[in-house]
Amino acid sequence: MPSFPTFPQNCKSLLCKHLTPKIFELLKDKATANGFTLYDAIRSGVDNPDSGIGVYAGDLESYSLFAPLLDPIIEEYHGFGKIDSHKSDLDPNHLNAPNPDPNDEFILSTRIRVGRNIKDMPLGPAITKAQRDKIEADISSALSSLDGWLSGSYYSLQGMSEDVKAKLIEDHFLFKAGDRFLESAGLNRDWPTGRGIFHNDEKTFLVWINEEDQLRIISMQMGGDILEVFTRLTVAISQIEKSVSFAYSDHLGYITSCPTNLGTAMRASVHIKLPKLSKNMDKFQTICDKYHLQIRGIHGEHSESEGGVYDISNKRRLGVTEVRCVQDMYDGVTELISVEKGL
Ligand code: ARG
């Protein structure tokens, strides 16, 4: 085990904030049943001092074994305390979300995803190639048995033809090998084997297999009908759950490789055009903070905005229900639109 890592002076990650020499000494020789060590958990944040968070879990056990480090990080990111317990609510009847932009003036598209991992399997950072391949086989076969509007096709990344690839890129469905954060976390191992994409014929329901999490279940469409997107997602999840068991804990909710995704593992987002408000970033940020929202560029995480179009999504995922995550996003987006209109 290497010695206590050094971080640059200007490092702002939650890892460098919460990893004290004392915690390091306490945890440095521990490993989970899958052989995942403290150093495996922190490697991404050590290699990438510009991380916001900087840690990943190899399995459910990582969250208890390395709790002295991970709990304060989870608490700070989600505002979720040790004694709290997580509650799920995937009932669309509990969401109040009439389309905030019925004339399609601001919202370009809506996308809601959840991360899921298979019960009793290591998470991506600690998984073996054989386990990953088995997950691909099991999930893709479960997906191919879906019927009605959920039915579609699975495209394995390995050996993908140029035609299929071009088509998936055009639809913005293809995912690439992970960035340097995921690389250091071990999530790019054996790329591209075991990875792939399923989507339904209408291209509104999508599943990524073995990206950062074993499943990313995605519902998306053009425009701002957030309720319709959420409803479709919940139907898809319950259909998949008929043949697949997901990793879940009463305390942490759905178990994910990155602690930011714990709980609901849900990111509910819109691409929204705010050319006026975005000239005043302080005001824009203040509204987003009020509703616990995150501002991103439209080419994914760590990207810049283009043409006044932003990706707005819920930031909290743990200790709040799925309905709350979507409601936060909905309420914030409604206010953003009304402020933009008034400028
Ligand atoms: N590990 C990266 C960081 O700390 C990403 C964290 C959140 N994003 C994610 N895709 N899990 O900045």
CSV table of C-alpha atoms and ligand atoms in Angstrom, one decimal:
chain,number,residue,atom,x,y,z
A,1,MET,CA,0.0,0.0,0.0
A,2,PRO,CA,1.5,3.4,-1.0
A,3,SER,CA,1.8,6.0,1.6
A,4,PHE,CA,-0.5,8.9,2.4
A,5,PRO,CA,-1.2,10.7,-0.9
A,6,THR,CA,-0.2,14.4,-1.4
A,7,PHE,CA,-2.7,16.7,-3.1
A,8,PRO,CA,-1.9,20.1,-4.7
A,9,GLN,CA,-2.5,23.2,-2.6
A,10,ASN,CA,-5.6,24.2,-4.6
A,11,CYS,CA,-7.2,20.8,-4.5
A,12,LYS,CA,-10.9,21.1,-3.8
A,13,SER,CA,-12.1,17.5,-4.0
A,14,LEU,CA,-14.2,15.9,-1.2
A,15,LEU,CA,-11.5,13.2,-1.1
A,16,CYS,CA,-8.7,15.6,-0.2
A,17,LYS,CA,-11.0,17.4,2.3
A,18,HIS,CA,-12.0,14.2,4.1
A,19,LEU,CA,-9.0,11.9,3.8
A,20,THR,CA,-7.0,12.6,7.0
A,21,PRO,CA,-3.7,10.8,7.9
A,22,LYS,CA,-5.7,9.2,10.8
A,23,ILE,CA,-8.4,7.8,8.5
A,24,PHE,CA,-5.8,6.7,6.0
A,25,GLU,CA,-3.9,4.8,8.8
A,26,LEU,CA,-7.1,3.2,10.0
A,27,LEU,CA,-8.2,1.9,6.5
A,28,LYS,CA,-5.1,1.5,4.5
A,29,ASP,CA,-4.7,-2.3,5.0
A,30,LYS,CA,-8.3,-3.2,4.6
A,31,ALA,CA,-9.8,-5.0,1.6
A,32,THR,CA,-13.3,-6.1,0.8
A,33,ALA,CA,-14.1,-9.7,0.0
A,34,ASN,CA,-13.6,-8.8,-3.7
A,35,GLY,CA,-10.1,-7.5,-2.8
A,36,PHE,CA,-11.0,-3.9,-3.2
A,37,THR,CA,-8.7,-1.7,-1.1
A,38,LEU,CA,-8.7,1.9,0.2
A,39,TYR,CA,-6.2,2.8,-2.5
A,40,ASP,CA,-8.5,1.4,-5.2
A,41,ALA,CA,-11.3,3.6,-3.9
A,42,ILE,CA,-9.2,6.8,-3.9
A,43,ARG,CA,-7.0,6.2,-7.0
A,44,SER,CA,-9.2,8.3,-9.3
A,45,GLY,CA,-9.1,11.3,-7.0
A,46,VAL,CA,-5.3,10.9,-6.4
A,47,ASP,CA,-4.6,10.7,-10.1
A,48,ASN,CA,-7.0,13.5,-10.8
A,49,PRO,CA,-6.7,16.3,-8.2
A,50,ASP,CA,-9.3,18.3,-10.1
A,51,SER,CA,-12.0,15.8,-9.2
A,52,GLY,CA,-15.1,17.1,-7.5
A,53,ILE,CA,-15.4,14.0,-5.4
A,54,GLY,CA,-12.5,11.6,-6.1
A,55,VAL,CA,-13.7,8.2,-4.8
A,56,TYR,CA,-15.4,5.1,-6.2
A,57,ALA,CA,-16.7,1.9,-4.5
A,58,GLY,CA,-15.9,-1.6,-5.7
A,59,ASP,CA,-18.8,-3.3,-4.1
A,60,LEU,CA,-21.5,-2.8,-1.4
A,61,GLU,CA,-19.0,-3.8,1.3
A,62,SER,CA,-16.8,-0.8,0.3
A,63,TYR,CA,-19.5,1.5,1.7
A,64,SER,CA,-19.3,0.0,5.1
A,65,LEU,CA,-15.6,-1.0,5.3
A,66,PHE,CA,-14.5,2.5,4.1
A,67,ALA,CA,-17.3,4.3,5.9
A,68,PRO,CA,-15.0,6.6,8.0
A,69,LEU,CA,-13.9,8.2,4.6
A,70,LEU,CA,-17.0,7.6,2.5
A,71,ASP,CA,-19.7,8.7,5.0
A,72,PRO,CA,-18.6,12.3,5.4
A,73,ILE,CA,-18.2,12.5,1.6
A,74,ILE,CA,-21.7,11.1,1.0
A,75,GLU,CA,-23.1,13.4,3.8
A,76,GLU,CA,-21.5,16.5,2.3
A,77,TYR,CA,-22.6,15.8,-1.3
A,78,HIS,CA,-26.2,14.8,-0.6
A,79,GLY,CA,-26.8,16.6,2.6
A,80,PHE,CA,-27.6,13.1,4.0
A,81,GLY,CA,-26.7,12.1,7.6
A,82,LYS,CA,-25.6,8.8,9.0
A,83,ILE,CA,-28.9,7.9,10.7
A,84,ASP,CA,-31.2,8.8,7.9
A,85,SER,CA,-32.7,6.1,5.8
A,86,HIS,CA,-33.5,6.2,2.1
A,87,LYS,CA,-37.0,6.0,0.7
A,88,SER,CA,-37.9,5.3,-2.9
A,89,ASP,CA,-41.0,6.6,-4.6
A,90,LEU,CA,-41.4,5.9,-8.3
A,91,ASP,CA,-45.1,6.7,-8.5
A,92,PRO,CA,-45.7,9.2,-11.3
A,93,ASN,CA,-49.1,10.1,-9.7
A,94,HIS,CA,-47.1,11.8,-7.0
A,95,LEU,CA,-45.4,14.2,-9.4
A,96,ASN,CA,-46.9,17.6,-10.2
A,97,ALA,CA,-45.4,18.4,-13.6
A,98,PRO,CA,-47.6,19.8,-16.4
A,99,ASN,CA,-45.4,20.7,-19.3
A,100,PRO,CA,-43.7,24.0,-18.3
A,101,ASP,CA,-42.9,24.8,-22.0
A,102,PRO,CA,-45.8,23.6,-24.1
A,103,ASN,CA,-44.8,25.7,-27.1
A,104,ASP,CA,-41.2,24.3,-27.1
A,105,GLU,CA,-39.6,27.7,-26.8
A,106,PHE,CA,-37.0,26.9,-24.2
A,107,ILE,CA,-36.7,23.1,-23.5
A,108,LEU,CA,-35.1,21.2,-26.3
A,109,SER,CA,-35.2,17.8,-24.7
A,110,THR,CA,-35.8,15.9,-21.5
A,111,ARG,CA,-33.9,12.9,-20.3
A,112,ILE,CA,-34.2,11.0,-17.0
A,113,ARG,CA,-31.8,8.1,-16.1
A,114,VAL,CA,-31.2,5.8,-13.2
A,115,GLY,CA,-28.1,3.8,-12.5
A,116,ARG,CA,-28.5,0.2,-11.3
A,117,ASN,CA,-26.1,-2.6,-10.4
A,118,ILE,CA,-26.7,-6.3,-10.0
A,119,LYS,CA,-27.3,-7.7,-6.5
A,120,ASP,CA,-24.4,-9.6,-5.1
A,121,MET,CA,-22.0,-8.7,-7.9
A,122,PRO,CA,-18.9,-6.4,-7.5
A,123,LEU,CA,-19.4,-3.0,-9.0
A,124,GLY,CA,-17.5,-1.9,-12.1
A,125,PRO,CA,-14.3,-0.8,-10.4
A,126,ALA,CA,-13.8,-4.3,-8.9
A,127,ILE,CA,-15.5,-6.6,-11.4
A,128,THR,CA,-13.7,-9.3,-13.4
A,129,LYS,CA,-14.0,-9.7,-17.1
A,130,ALA,CA,-15.9,-12.9,-16.8
A,131,GLN,CA,-18.4,-11.3,-14.4
A,132,ARG,CA,-18.9,-8.3,-16.6
A,133,ASP,CA,-19.4,-10.5,-19.7
A,134,LYS,CA,-22.0,-12.5,-17.8
A,135,ILE,CA,-23.9,-9.4,-16.8
A,136,GLU,CA,-23.9,-8.3,-20.5
A,137,ALA,CA,-25.3,-11.7,-21.5
A,138,ASP,CA,-28.0,-11.8,-18.7
A,139,ILE,CA,-29.2,-8.2,-19.1
A,140,SER,CA,-29.2,-8.2,-22.9
A,141,SER,CA,-31.3,-11.3,-22.9
A,142,ALA,CA,-33.7,-9.9,-20.3
A,143,LEU,CA,-34.1,-6.8,-22.4
A,144,SER,CA,-34.7,-8.7,-25.6
A,145,SER,CA,-37.7,-10.3,-24.0
A,146,LEU,CA,-39.4,-6.9,-23.4
A,147,ASP,CA,-42.5,-6.4,-25.5
A,148,GLY,CA,-44.8,-3.6,-26.7
A,149,TRP,CA,-43.3,-0.2,-26.9
A,150,LEU,CA,-40.4,-1.3,-24.8
A,151,SER,CA,-39.2,-3.8,-27.4
A,152,GLY,CA,-36.0,-3.0,-29.3
A,153,SER,CA,-32.5,-4.2,-30.1
A,154,TYR,CA,-29.3,-4.7,-28.3
A,155,TYR,CA,-26.0,-3.4,-29.9
A,156,SER,CA,-22.8,-4.8,-28.5
A,157,LEU,CA,-19.9,-2.4,-28.7
A,158,GLN,CA,-17.4,-5.1,-29.3
A,159,GLY,CA,-17.2,-5.8,-33.1
A,160,MET,CA,-19.9,-3.2,-33.8
A,161,SER,CA,-20.2,-2.5,-37.5
A,162,GLU,CA,-19.4,1.0,-38.8
A,163,ASP,CA,-23.0,1.4,-40.0
A,164,VAL,CA,-24.5,0.7,-36.6
A,165,LYS,CA,-21.9,2.8,-35.0
A,166,ALA,CA,-22.6,5.8,-37.2
A,167,LYS,CA,-26.4,5.4,-36.5
A,168,LEU,CA,-25.9,5.3,-32.8
A,169,ILE,CA,-23.6,8.4,-32.9
A,170,GLU,CA,-26.1,10.3,-35.0
A,171,ASP,CA,-28.8,9.6,-32.4
A,172,HIS,CA,-26.4,10.6,-29.6
A,173,PHE,CA,-26.8,7.1,-28.0
A,174,LEU,CA,-23.3,5.8,-28.2
A,175,PHE,CA,-21.1,6.0,-25.1
A,176,LYS,CA,-17.4,6.2,-25.4
A,177,ALA,CA,-14.7,4.7,-23.2
A,178,GLY,CA,-14.8,6.6,-19.9
A,179,ASP,CA,-12.7,9.7,-19.2
A,180,ARG,CA,-9.6,9.9,-17.1
A,181,PHE,CA,-11.7,9.8,-13.9
A,182,LEU,CA,-13.2,6.4,-14.8
A,183,GLU,CA,-10.0,5.2,-16.3
A,184,SER,CA,-8.2,5.6,-12.9
A,185,ALA,CA,-11.2,4.0,-11.2
A,186,GLY,CA,-10.7,0.8,-13.2
A,187,LEU,CA,-13.9,1.3,-15.1
A,188,ASN,CA,-12.4,1.2,-18.6
A,189,ARG,CA,-10.8,-2.3,-18.2
A,190,ASP,CA,-11.2,-4.7,-21.1
A,191,TRP,CA,-13.0,-1.9,-23.1
A,192,PRO,CA,-15.1,-2.4,-25.2
A,193,THR,CA,-15.9,-6.0,-24.3
A,194,GLY,CA,-19.0,-6.6,-22.2
A,195,ARG,CA,-20.4,-3.2,-23.1
A,196,GLY,CA,-23.4,-2.3,-25.2
A,197,ILE,CA,-26.5,-0.3,-25.9
A,198,PHE,CA,-30.2,-1.3,-26.0
A,199,HIS,CA,-32.9,1.0,-27.4
A,200,ASN,CA,-36.5,0.6,-28.2
A,201,ASP,CA,-37.8,1.1,-31.8
A,202,GLU,CA,-39.1,4.6,-30.9
A,203,LYS,CA,-35.7,5.6,-29.4
A,204,THR,CA,-37.3,6.9,-26.2
A,205,PHE,CA,-36.1,4.1,-23.9
A,206,LEU,CA,-32.5,3.2,-23.7
A,207,VAL,CA,-30.2,1.0,-21.6
A,208,TRP,CA,-26.4,1.3,-21.4
A,209,ILE,CA,-24.8,-1.9,-20.2
A,210,ASN,CA,-21.5,-1.8,-18.2
A,211,GLU,CA,-20.7,1.8,-18.5
A,212,GLU,CA,-20.0,3.5,-15.1
A,213,ASP,CA,-22.8,1.4,-13.6
A,214,GLN,CA,-23.9,-2.0,-14.9
A,215,LEU,CA,-27.2,-0.6,-16.1
A,216,ARG,CA,-28.1,3.0,-16.9
A,217,ILE,CA,-31.8,2.9,-17.7
A,218,ILE,CA,-32.8,6.0,-19.7
A,219,SER,CA,-36.0,7.6,-20.8
A,220,MET,CA,-35.8,10.6,-23.2
A,221,GLN,CA,-37.7,12.6,-25.8
A,222,MET,CA,-37.7,16.0,-27.4
A,223,GLY,CA,-39.5,18.8,-25.6
A,224,GLY,CA,-40.5,19.4,-22.0
A,225,ASP,CA,-43.1,16.7,-21.1
A,226,ILE,CA,-41.2,15.8,-17.9
A,227,LEU,CA,-44.1,13.7,-16.6
A,228,GLU,CA,-44.3,11.6,-19.7
A,229,VAL,CA,-40.5,10.9,-19.6
A,230,PHE,CA,-40.7,10.0,-15.9
A,231,THR,CA,-43.7,7.7,-16.4
A,232,ARG,CA,-42.0,5.8,-19.2
A,233,LEU,CA,-38.9,5.3,-17.1
A,234,THR,CA,-40.9,3.9,-14.1
A,235,VAL,CA,-42.7,1.4,-16.3
A,236,ALA,CA,-39.4,0.3,-17.9
A,237,ILE,CA,-37.7,-0.1,-14.5
A,238,SER,CA,-40.5,-2.3,-13.2
A,239,GLN,CA,-40.5,-4.5,-16.3
A,240,ILE,CA,-36.7,-5.0,-16.1
A,241,GLU,CA,-37.1,-5.8,-12.3
A,242,LYS,CA,-39.3,-8.7,-13.2
A,243,SER,CA,-36.2,-10.6,-14.3
A,244,VAL,CA,-33.2,-8.8,-12.7
A,245,SER,CA,-32.5,-8.1,-9.0
A,246,PHE,CA,-30.7,-4.8,-8.2
A,247,ALA,CA,-28.3,-4.0,-5.4
A,248,TYR,CA,-30.1,-1.9,-2.8
A,249,SER,CA,-29.6,-1.0,0.8
A,250,ASP,CA,-32.1,0.6,3.2
A,251,HIS,CA,-29.6,3.1,4.2
A,252,LEU,CA,-28.0,4.0,0.9
A,253,GLY,CA,-30.7,3.1,-1.6
A,254,TYR,CA,-29.6,1.8,-5.0
A,255,ILE,CA,-25.9,1.0,-4.9
A,256,THR,CA,-23.7,2.7,-7.5
A,257,SER,CA,-20.0,2.8,-8.2
A,258,CYS,CA,-19.8,6.6,-7.6
A,259,PRO,CA,-21.2,7.9,-4.3
A,260,THR,CA,-22.8,10.8,-6.0
A,261,ASN,CA,-25.3,8.4,-7.6
A,262,LEU,CA,-26.4,6.6,-4.5
A,263,GLY,CA,-30.0,6.6,-3.4
A,264,THR,CA,-32.3,7.1,-6.3
A,265,ALA,CA,-29.3,7.0,-8.7
A,266,MET,CA,-31.5,9.3,-10.7
A,267,ARG,CA,-30.4,12.2,-12.9
A,268,ALA,CA,-33.4,14.1,-14.3
A,269,SER,CA,-32.3,16.7,-16.9
A,270,VAL,CA,-33.4,19.0,-19.6
A,271,HIS,CA,-31.5,20.8,-22.3
A,272,ILE,CA,-32.7,24.3,-22.1
A,273,LYS,CA,-32.0,27.5,-24.0
A,274,LEU,CA,-31.5,30.5,-21.7
A,275,PRO,CA,-29.6,33.1,-23.7
A,276,LYS,CA,-30.5,36.0,-21.5
A,277,LEU,CA,-30.3,34.6,-18.0
A,278,SER,CA,-27.0,32.9,-18.8
A,279,LYS,CA,-25.5,36.3,-19.3
A,280,ASN,CA,-25.9,36.7,-15.6
A,281,MET,CA,-24.2,33.5,-14.3
A,282,ASP,CA,-24.6,34.6,-10.6
A,283,LYS,CA,-28.4,34.9,-10.9
A,284,PHE,CA,-28.6,31.7,-12.9
A,285,GLN,CA,-26.6,29.8,-10.3
A,286,THR,CA,-28.6,31.3,-7.4
A,287,ILE,CA,-31.9,30.0,-8.9
A,288,CYS,CA,-30.3,26.6,-9.5
A,289,ASP,CA,-28.9,26.4,-5.9
A,290,LYS,CA,-32.4,27.2,-4.5
A,291,TYR,CA,-33.8,24.0,-6.2
A,292,HIS,CA,-30.7,21.9,-5.7
A,293,LEU,CA,-29.8,21.8,-9.4
A,294,GLN,CA,-26.6,21.4,-11.3
A,295,ILE,CA,-25.6,23.3,-14.4
A,296,ARG,CA,-23.7,21.4,-17.1
A,297,GLY,CA,-22.7,22.0,-20.7
A,298,ILE,CA,-24.6,20.0,-23.3
A,299,HIS,CA,-21.8,17.6,-24.2
A,300,GLY,CA,-22.0,15.7,-21.0
A,301,GLU,CA,-20.2,16.0,-17.7
A,302,HIS,CA,-17.3,18.4,-17.4
A,303,SER,CA,-18.3,20.0,-20.8
A,304,GLU,CA,-18.9,23.7,-21.6
A,305,SER,CA,-22.2,25.2,-22.8
A,306,GLU,CA,-22.9,26.0,-26.4
A,307,GLY,CA,-25.2,28.7,-27.8
A,308,GLY,CA,-26.8,29.5,-24.4
A,309,VAL,CA,-28.1,25.9,-24.1
A,310,TYR,CA,-27.5,24.2,-20.8
A,311,ASP,CA,-28.1,20.9,-19.2
A,312,ILE,CA,-29.9,21.4,-15.9
A,313,SER,CA,-30.4,18.4,-13.5
A,314,ASN,CA,-31.1,17.5,-9.9
A,315,LYS,CA,-28.0,17.4,-7.7
A,316,ARG,CA,-29.3,15.5,-4.7
A,317,ARG,CA,-30.1,11.8,-5.2
A,318,LEU,CA,-29.9,10.2,-1.7
A,319,GLY,CA,-32.3,10.7,1.1
A,320,VAL,CA,-34.9,12.1,-1.3
A,321,THR,CA,-37.3,10.1,-3.4
A,322,GLU,CA,-37.2,9.8,-7.2
A,323,VAL,CA,-40.4,11.9,-7.3
A,324,ARG,CA,-38.6,14.6,-5.3
A,325,CYS,CA,-35.6,14.6,-7.6
A,326,VAL,CA,-37.8,15.2,-10.6
A,327,GLN,CA,-39.9,17.7,-8.8
A,328,ASP,CA,-36.8,19.7,-7.8
A,329,MET,CA,-35.8,19.8,-11.5
A,330,TYR,CA,-39.3,20.6,-12.6
A,331,ASP,CA,-39.8,23.4,-10.1
A,332,GLY,CA,-36.4,25.0,-10.8
A,333,VAL,CA,-36.9,24.8,-14.6
A,334,THR,CA,-40.3,26.4,-14.3
A,335,GLU,CA,-38.7,29.3,-12.4
A,336,LEU,CA,-35.8,29.5,-14.9
A,337,ILE,CA,-38.2,29.8,-17.8
A,338,SER,CA,-40.3,32.5,-16.0
A,339,VAL,CA,-37.2,34.6,-15.2
A,340,GLU,CA,-35.8,34.2,-18.8
A,341,LYS,CA,-39.2,35.4,-20.1
A,342,GLY,CA,-39.1,38.5,-17.9
A,343,LEU,CA,-35.6,39.6,-19.1
B,1,ARG,N1,-15.0,11.2,-10.1
B,1,ARG,C1,-15.4,12.4,-10.8
B,1,ARG,C2,-15.2,13.6,-9.9
B,1,ARG,O1,-14.9,13.4,-8.7
B,1,ARG,C3,-16.9,12.4,-11.2
B,1,ARG,C4,-17.8,12.4,-10.1
B,1,ARG,C5,-19.3,12.5,-10.4
B,1,ARG,N2,-19.6,12.0,-11.7
B,1,ARG,C6,-19.8,10.7,-12.1
B,1,ARG,N3,-20.0,10.5,-13.4
B,1,ARG,N4,-19.9,9.8,-11.2
B,1,ARG,O2,-15.2,14.7,-10.3
